[in-house]
Short mmCIF file of C-alpha atoms and ligand atoms in Angstrom, two decimals:
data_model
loop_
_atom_site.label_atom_id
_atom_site.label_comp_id
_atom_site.label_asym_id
_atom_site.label_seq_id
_atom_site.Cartn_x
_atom_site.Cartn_y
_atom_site.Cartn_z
CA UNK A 1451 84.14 74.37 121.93
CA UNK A 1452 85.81 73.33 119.01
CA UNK A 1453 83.84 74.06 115.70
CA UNK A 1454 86.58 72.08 113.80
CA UNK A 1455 85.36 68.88 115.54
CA UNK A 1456 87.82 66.10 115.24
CA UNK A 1457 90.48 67.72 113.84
CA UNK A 1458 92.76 70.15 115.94
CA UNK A 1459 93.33 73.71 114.65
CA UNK A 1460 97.19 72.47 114.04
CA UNK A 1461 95.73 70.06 111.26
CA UNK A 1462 93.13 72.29 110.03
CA UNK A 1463 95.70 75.01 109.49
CA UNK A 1464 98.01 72.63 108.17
CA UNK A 1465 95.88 70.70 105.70
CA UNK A 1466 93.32 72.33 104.80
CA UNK A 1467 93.82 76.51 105.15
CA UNK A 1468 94.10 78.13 102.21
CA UNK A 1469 94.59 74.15 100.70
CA UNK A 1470 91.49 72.44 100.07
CA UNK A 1471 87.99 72.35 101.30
CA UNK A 1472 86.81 70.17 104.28
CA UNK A 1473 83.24 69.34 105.82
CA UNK A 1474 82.67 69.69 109.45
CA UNK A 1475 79.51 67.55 110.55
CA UNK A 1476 77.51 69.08 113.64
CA UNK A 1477 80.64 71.61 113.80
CA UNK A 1478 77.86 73.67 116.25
CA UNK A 1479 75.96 70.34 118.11
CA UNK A 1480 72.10 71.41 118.27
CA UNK A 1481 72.81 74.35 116.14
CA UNK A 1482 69.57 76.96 117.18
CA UNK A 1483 69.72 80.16 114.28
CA UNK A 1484 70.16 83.27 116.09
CA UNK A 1485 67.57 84.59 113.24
CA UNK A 1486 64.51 83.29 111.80
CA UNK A 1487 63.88 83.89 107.39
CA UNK A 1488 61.72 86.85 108.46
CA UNK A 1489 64.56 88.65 110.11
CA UNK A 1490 66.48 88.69 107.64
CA UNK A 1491 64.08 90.00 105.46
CA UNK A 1492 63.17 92.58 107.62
CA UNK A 1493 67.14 93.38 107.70
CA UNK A 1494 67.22 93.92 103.78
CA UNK A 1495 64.54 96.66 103.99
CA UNK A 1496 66.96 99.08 105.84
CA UNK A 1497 68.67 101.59 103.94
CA UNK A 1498 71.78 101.16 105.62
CA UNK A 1499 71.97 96.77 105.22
CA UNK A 1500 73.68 95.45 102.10
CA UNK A 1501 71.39 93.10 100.29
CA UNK A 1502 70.68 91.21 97.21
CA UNK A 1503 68.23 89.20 95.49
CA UNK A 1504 69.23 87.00 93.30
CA UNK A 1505 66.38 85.19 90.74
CA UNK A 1506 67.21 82.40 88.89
CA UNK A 1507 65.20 81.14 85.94
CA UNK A 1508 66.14 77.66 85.17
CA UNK A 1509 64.56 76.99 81.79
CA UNK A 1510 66.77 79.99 80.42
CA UNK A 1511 69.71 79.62 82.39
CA UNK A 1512 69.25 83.53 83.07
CA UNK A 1513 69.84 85.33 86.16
CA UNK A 1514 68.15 88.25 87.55
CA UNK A 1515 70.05 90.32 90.30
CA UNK A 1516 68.03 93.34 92.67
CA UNK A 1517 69.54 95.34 95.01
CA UNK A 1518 68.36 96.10 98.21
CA UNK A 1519 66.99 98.23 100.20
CA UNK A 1520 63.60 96.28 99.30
CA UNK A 1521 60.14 96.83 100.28
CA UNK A 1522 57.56 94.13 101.89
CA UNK A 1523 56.08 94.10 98.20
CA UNK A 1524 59.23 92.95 96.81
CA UNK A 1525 59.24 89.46 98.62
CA UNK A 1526 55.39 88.85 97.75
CA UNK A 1527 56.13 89.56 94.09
CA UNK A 1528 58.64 86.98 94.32
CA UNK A 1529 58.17 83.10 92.54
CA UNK A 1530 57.64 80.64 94.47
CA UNK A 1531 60.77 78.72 94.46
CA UNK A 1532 64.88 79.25 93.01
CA UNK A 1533 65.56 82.68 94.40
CA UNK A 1534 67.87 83.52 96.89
CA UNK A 1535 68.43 86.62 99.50
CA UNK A 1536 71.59 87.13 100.68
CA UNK A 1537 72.22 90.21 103.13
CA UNK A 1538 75.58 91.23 104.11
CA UNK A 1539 77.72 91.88 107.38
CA UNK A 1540 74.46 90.71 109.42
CA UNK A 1541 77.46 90.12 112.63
CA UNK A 1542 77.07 94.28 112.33
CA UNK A 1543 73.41 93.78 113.16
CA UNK A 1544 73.00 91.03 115.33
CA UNK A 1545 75.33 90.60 118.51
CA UNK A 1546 74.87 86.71 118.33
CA UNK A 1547 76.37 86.49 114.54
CA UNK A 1548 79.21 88.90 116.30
CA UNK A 1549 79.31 86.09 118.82
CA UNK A 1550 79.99 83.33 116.20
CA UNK A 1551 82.47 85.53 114.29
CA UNK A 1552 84.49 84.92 117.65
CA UNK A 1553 84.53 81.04 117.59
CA UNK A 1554 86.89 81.35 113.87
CA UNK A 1555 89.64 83.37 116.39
CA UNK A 1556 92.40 80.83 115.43
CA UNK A 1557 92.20 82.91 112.50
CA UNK A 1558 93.42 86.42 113.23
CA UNK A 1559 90.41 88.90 113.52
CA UNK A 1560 91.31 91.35 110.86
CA UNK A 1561 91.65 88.73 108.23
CA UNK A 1562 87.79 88.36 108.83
CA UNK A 1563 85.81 90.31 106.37
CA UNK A 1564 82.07 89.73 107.60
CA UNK A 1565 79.52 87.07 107.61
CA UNK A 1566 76.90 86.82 105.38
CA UNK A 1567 73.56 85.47 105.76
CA UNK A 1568 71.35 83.77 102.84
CA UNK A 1569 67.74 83.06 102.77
CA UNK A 1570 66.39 80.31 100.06
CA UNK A 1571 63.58 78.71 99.02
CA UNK A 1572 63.42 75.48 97.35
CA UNK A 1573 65.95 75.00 94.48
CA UNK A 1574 67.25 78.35 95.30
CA UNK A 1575 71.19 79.21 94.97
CA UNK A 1576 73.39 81.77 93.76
CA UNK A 1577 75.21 79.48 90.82
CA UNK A 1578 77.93 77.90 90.27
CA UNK A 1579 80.87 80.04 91.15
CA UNK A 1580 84.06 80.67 92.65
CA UNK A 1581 85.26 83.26 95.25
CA UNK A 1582 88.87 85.08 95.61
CA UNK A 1583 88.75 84.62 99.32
CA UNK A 1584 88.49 81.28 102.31
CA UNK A 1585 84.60 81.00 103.64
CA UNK A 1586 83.19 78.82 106.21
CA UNK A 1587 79.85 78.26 105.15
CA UNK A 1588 77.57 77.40 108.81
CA UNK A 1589 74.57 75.62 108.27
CA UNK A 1590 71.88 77.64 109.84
CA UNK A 1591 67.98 76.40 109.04
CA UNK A 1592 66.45 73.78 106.40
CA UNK A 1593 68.98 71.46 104.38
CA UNK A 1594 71.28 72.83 101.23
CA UNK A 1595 72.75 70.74 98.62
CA UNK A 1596 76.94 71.74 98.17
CA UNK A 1597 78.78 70.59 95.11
CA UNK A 1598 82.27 71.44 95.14
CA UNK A 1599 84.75 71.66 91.61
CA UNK A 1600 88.29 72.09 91.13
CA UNK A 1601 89.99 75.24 91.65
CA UNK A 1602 89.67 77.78 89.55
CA UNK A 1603 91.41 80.86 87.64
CA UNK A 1604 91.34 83.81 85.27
CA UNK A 1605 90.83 81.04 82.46
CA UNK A 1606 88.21 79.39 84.42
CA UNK A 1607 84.82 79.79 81.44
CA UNK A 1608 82.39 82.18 83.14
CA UNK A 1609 78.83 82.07 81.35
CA UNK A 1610 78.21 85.48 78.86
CA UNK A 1611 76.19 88.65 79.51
CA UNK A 1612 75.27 87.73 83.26
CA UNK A 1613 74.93 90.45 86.00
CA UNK A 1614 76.45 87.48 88.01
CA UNK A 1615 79.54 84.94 87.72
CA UNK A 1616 78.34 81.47 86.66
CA UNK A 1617 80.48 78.83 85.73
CA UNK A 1618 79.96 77.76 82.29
CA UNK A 1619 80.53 74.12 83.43
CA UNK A 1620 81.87 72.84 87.17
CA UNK A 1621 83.18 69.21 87.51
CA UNK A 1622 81.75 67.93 90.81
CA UNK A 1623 84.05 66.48 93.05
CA UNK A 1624 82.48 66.28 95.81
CA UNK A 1625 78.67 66.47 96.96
CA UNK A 1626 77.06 66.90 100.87
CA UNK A 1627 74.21 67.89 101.97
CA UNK A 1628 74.44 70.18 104.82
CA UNK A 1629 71.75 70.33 107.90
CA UNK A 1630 71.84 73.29 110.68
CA UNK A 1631 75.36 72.74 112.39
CA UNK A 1632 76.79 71.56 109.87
CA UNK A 1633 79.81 73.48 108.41
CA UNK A 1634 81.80 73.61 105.07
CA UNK A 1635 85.09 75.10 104.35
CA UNK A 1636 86.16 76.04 101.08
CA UNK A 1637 89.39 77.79 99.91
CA UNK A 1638 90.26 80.62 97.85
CA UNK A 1639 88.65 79.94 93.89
CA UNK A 1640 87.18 76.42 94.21
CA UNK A 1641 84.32 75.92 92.10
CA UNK A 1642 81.17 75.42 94.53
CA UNK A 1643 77.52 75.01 94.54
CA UNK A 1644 74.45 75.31 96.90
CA UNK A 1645 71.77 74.91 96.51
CA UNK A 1646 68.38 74.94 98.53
CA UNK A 1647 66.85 71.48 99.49
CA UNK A 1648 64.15 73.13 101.65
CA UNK A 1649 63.45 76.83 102.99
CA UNK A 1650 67.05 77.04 104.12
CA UNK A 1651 69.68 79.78 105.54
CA UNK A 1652 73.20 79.64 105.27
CA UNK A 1653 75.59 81.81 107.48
CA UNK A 1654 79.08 82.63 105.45
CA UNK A 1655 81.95 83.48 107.03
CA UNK A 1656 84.30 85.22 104.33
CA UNK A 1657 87.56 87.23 105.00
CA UNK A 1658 89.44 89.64 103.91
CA UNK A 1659 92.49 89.24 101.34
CA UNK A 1660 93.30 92.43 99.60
CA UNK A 1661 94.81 92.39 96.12
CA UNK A 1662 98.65 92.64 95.38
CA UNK A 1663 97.71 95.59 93.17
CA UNK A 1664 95.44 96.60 96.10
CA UNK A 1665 98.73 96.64 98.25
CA UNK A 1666 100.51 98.05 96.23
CA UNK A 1667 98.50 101.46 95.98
CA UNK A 1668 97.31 101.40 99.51
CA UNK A 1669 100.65 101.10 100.65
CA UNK A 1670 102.51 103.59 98.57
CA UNK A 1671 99.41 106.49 98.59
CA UNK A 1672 100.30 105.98 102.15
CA UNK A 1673 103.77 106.69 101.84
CA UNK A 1674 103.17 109.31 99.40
CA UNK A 1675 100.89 111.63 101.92
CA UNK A 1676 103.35 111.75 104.26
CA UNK A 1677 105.96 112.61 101.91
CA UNK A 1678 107.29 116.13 101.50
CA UNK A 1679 106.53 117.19 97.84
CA UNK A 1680 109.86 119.57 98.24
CA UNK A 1681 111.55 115.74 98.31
CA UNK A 1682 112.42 115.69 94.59
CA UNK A 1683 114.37 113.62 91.97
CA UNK A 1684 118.19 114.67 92.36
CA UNK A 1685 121.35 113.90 89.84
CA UNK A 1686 124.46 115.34 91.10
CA UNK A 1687 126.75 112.59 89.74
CA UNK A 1688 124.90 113.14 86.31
CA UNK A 1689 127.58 112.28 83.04
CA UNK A 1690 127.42 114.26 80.12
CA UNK A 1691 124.25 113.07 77.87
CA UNK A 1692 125.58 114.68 74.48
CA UNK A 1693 126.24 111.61 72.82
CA UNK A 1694 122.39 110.32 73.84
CA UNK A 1695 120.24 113.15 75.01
CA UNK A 1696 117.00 110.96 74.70
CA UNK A 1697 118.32 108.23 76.31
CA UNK A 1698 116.94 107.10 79.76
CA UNK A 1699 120.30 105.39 81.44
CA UNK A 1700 120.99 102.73 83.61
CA UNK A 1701 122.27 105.45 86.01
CA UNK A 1702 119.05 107.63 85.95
CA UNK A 1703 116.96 104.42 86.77
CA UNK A 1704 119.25 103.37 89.19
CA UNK A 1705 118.14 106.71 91.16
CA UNK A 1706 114.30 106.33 90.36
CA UNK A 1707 115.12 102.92 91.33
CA UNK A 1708 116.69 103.36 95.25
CA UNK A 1709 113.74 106.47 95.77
CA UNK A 1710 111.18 103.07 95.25
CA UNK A 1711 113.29 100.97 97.40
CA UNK A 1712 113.81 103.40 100.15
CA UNK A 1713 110.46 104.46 100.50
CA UNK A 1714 109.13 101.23 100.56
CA UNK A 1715 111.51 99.29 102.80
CA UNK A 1716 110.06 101.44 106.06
CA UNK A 1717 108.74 98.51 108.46
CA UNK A 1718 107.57 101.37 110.28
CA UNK A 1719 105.11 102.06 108.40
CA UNK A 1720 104.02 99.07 106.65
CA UNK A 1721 103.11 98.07 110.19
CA UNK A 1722 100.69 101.25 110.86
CA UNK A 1723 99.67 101.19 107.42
CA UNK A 1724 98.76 97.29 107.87
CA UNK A 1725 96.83 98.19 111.16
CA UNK A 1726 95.22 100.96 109.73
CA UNK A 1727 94.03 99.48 106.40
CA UNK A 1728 92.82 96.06 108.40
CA UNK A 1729 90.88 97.97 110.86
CA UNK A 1730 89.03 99.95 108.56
CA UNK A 1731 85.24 99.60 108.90
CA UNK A 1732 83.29 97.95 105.92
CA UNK A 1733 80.66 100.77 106.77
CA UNK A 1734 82.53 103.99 108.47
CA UNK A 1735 79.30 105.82 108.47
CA UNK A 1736 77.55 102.95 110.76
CA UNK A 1737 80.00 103.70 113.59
CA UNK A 1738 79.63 106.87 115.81
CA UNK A 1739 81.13 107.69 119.13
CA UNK A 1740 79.45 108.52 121.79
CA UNK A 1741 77.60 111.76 121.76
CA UNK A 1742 78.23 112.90 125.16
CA UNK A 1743 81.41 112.74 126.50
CA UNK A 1744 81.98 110.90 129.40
CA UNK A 1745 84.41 111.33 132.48
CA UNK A 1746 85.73 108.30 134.75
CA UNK A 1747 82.91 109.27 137.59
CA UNK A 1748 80.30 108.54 135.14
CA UNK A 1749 81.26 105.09 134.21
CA UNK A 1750 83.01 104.55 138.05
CA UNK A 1751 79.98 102.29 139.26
CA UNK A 1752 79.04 100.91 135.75
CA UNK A 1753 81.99 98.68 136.46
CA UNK A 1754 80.21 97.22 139.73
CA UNK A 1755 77.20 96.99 138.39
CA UNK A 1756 77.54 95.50 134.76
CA UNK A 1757 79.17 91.70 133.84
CA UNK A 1758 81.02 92.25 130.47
CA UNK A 1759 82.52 94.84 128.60
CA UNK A 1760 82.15 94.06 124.79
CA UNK A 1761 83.34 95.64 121.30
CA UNK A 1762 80.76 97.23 119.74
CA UNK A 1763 79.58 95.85 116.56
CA UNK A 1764 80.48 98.11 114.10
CA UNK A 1765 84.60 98.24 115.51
CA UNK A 1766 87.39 96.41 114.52
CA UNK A 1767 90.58 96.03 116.69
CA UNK A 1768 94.03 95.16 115.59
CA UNK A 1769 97.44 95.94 117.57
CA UNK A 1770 101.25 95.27 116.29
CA UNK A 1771 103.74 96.18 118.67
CA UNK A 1772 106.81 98.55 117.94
CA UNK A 1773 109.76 97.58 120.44
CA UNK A 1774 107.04 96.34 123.55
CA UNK A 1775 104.78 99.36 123.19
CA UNK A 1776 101.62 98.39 121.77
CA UNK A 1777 100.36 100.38 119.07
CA UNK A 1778 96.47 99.74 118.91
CA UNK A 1779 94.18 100.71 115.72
CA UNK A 1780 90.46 100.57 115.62
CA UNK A 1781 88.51 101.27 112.86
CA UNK A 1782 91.63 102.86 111.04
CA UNK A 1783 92.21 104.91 113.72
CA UNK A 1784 95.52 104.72 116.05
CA UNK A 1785 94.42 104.80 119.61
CA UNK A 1786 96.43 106.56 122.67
CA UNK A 1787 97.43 103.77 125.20
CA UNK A 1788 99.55 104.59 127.50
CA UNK A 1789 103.19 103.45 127.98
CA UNK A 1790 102.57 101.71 131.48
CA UNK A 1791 102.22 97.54 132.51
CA UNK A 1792 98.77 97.91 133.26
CA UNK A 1793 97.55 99.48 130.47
CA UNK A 1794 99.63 98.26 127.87
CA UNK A 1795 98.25 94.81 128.85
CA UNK A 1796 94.56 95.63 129.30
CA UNK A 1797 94.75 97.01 125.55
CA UNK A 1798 95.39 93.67 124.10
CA UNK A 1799 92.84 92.32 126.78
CA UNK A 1800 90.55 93.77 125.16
CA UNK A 1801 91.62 94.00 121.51
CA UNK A 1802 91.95 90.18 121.92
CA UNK A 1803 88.52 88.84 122.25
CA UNK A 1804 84.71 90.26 121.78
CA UNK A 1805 83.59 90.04 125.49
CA UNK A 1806 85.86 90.38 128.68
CA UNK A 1807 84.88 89.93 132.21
CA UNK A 1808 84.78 93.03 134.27
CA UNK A 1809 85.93 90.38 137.13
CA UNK A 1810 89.11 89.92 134.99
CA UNK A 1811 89.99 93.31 134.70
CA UNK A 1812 89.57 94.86 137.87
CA UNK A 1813 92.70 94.93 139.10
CA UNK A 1814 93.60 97.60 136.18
CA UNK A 1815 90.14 99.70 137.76
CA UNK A 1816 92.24 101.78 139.98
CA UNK A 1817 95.03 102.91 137.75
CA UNK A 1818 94.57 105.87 136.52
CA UNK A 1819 96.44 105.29 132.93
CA UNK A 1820 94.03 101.97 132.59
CA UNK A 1821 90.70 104.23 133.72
CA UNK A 1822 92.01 106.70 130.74
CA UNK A 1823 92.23 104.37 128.37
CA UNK A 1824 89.11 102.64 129.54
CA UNK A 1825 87.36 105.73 129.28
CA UNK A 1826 88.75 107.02 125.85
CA UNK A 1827 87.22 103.49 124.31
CA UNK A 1828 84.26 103.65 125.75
CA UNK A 1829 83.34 107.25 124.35
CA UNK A 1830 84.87 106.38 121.25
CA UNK A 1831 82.05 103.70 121.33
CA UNK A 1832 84.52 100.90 121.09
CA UNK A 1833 83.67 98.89 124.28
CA UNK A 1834 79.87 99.18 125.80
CA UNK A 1835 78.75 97.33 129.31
CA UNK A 1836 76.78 93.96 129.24
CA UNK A 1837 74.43 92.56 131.57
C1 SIN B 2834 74.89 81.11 99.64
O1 SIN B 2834 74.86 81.23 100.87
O2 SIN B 2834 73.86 80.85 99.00
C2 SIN B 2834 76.13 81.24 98.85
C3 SIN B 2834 77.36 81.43 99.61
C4 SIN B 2834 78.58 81.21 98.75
O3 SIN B 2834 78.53 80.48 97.80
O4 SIN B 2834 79.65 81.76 99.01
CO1 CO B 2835 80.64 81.42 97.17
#
């Protein structure tokens, strides 16, 4: 299926990634919500769910924001109308919203961040605003009104003493009302607004772009662990400094300079680094392996008797390769695959998509280096069977 509907990924990527914003009618034909409002709800009153409540009171332009975990009382001491509930990373919850994650894999997988749903009553929305990173925004239930502004920046007027971002003012561009199916994408800081025509939900699909300053330190705390403290700061070719003791050289910062550059330029580990830091759960504590270790006999007949093998949930998966060896990561951790054909090619199988077919893979079944890494993944809690 193609959620992009006329227009092939080429274009998309072309014209619109990252460029500017595009509406996809009936992007999901028939569209059926994998959740109903009451779901969601029930989502936001576990301790371990990410959720929000956002009130907005119209005659004041104020906004009131709660944080979640709530209670049942907290939705029946709600108004009746302009208030929104927006839960986070619900594809960690809910295997369908995992699912539909999967259909946005012409974008690579750990660029995805998570997708969030909202729940709104009438005349309910979150504000005008703008966000740092690309979402698809999936119609799910009800109608919801989008405006869309220019892009936006640092000098982009954000309203005073708000516990949110509003907009101070948004020149509308361009206006759509979205039913279930239908999808909107908007890039990086364009001004948008939605809100709630009806009891609606809206399913957003952000991703992940770190900071340059986010980089920056990631990268080089990275480099820095590793690093032998006994590696010092050395002068040997140091000229006399009488004339200028306080003076900080061109020579001296030529030396800081090349320890920077050295360290840096390792492509070796930017690419772990990369995998590591893209893999890394949202929520590490959410992920466990498997209590009970398992060994190949255990599992032997699962592989007859079950469909699918899927990634959990709560994992993510990214590989680079050094030379042809792939070097797999998931959840920030580097996983042992082993060096042979089979294996090193069942790896990205299965990094690859969500589900695979256990009819697909069987001819790896009967090697042992594939059953170990099979094996190691499923009591890491990576993979689990289906069906
Ligand atoms: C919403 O679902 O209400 C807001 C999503 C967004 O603006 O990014
Ligand atoms: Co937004």
């Amino acid at each position: 299926m193609n959620i992009l509907g006329d227009i092939s990924t080429e274009t998309f990527l072309s014209e619109y990634w990252q460029k500017k914003p595009l509406l996809i009618r009936n992007a999901f034909p028939e569209f059926e919500s994998p959740v109903d409002p009451d779901d969601i709800a029930g989502l936001s009153l576990d301790e371990d769910v990410e959720s929000r409540i956002l009130i907005e009171d119209m005659a004041n332009q104020s906004w009131q924001v709660q944080h979640g975990p709530f209670s049942e009382e907290s939705f029946t001491d709600l108004p009746k109308e302009n208030w929104t509930l927006l839960v986070q990373a619900v594809d960690q919850w809910i295997p369908e919203f995992a699912d539909l994650l999967g259909q946005f894999s012409f974008i690579p997988s750990w660029r995805r961040d998570d997708l969030m749903v909202s729940f709104a009553p009438k005349g309910g929305s979150v504000g005008p605003h703008y966000d740092l990173y690309d979402v698809f925004l999936v119609q799910g239930m009800g109608q919801r009104h989008w405006q869309l502004g220019p892009r936006c920046d640092d000098n982009t007027k954000t309203l005073p003493d708000l516990p949110v971002k509003i907009l101070e003012t948004m020149n509308v561009e361009h206006e759509w009302t979205l039913n279930p199916g239908d999808m909107l994408y908007i890039p990086p800081s364009y001004a948008h607004n939605g809100v709630a025509v009806n009891d609606c939900m809206t399913f957003s699909i952000g991703f992940r772009a770190p900071s340059e300053a986010d980089v920056l330190q990631g990268f080089t705390d990275h480099l820095a662990a590793e690093l032998n403290n006994d590696k010092r700061y050395t002068d040997p070719d140091l000229k006399s400094a009488a004339v200028s003791p306080a003076l900080i050289d061109e020579d001296a910062i030529q030396r800081f300079s090349q320890i920077l550059q050295e360290n840096i330029s390792q492509p070796g580990q930017l690419k772990k680094w990369l995998a590591q830091t893209m893999t890394e759960p949202k929520y590490d504590e959410l992920h466990q392996p498997l209590e009970e270790e398992l060994e190949w006999q255990d599992i032997e007949s699962l592989f007859k008797e079950a469909s699918v093998l899927t990634q959990n949930e709560t994992s993510r998966w990214a590989y680079f390769k050094d030379d042809l060896q792939v070097c797999l990561f998931i959840n920030g951790q580097p996983q042992r695959v082993p060096e042979s054909k089979g294996a090193q090619e069942l790896a990205q199988s299965l990094a690859n998509q969500r589900h695979v077919n256990i009819e697909d893979i069987t001819s790896y079944l009967s090697e042992t280096d594939c059953q170990d890494l099979l094996l190691d993944l499923i009591n890491g809690n990576y993979l689990y069977f289906e069906g």
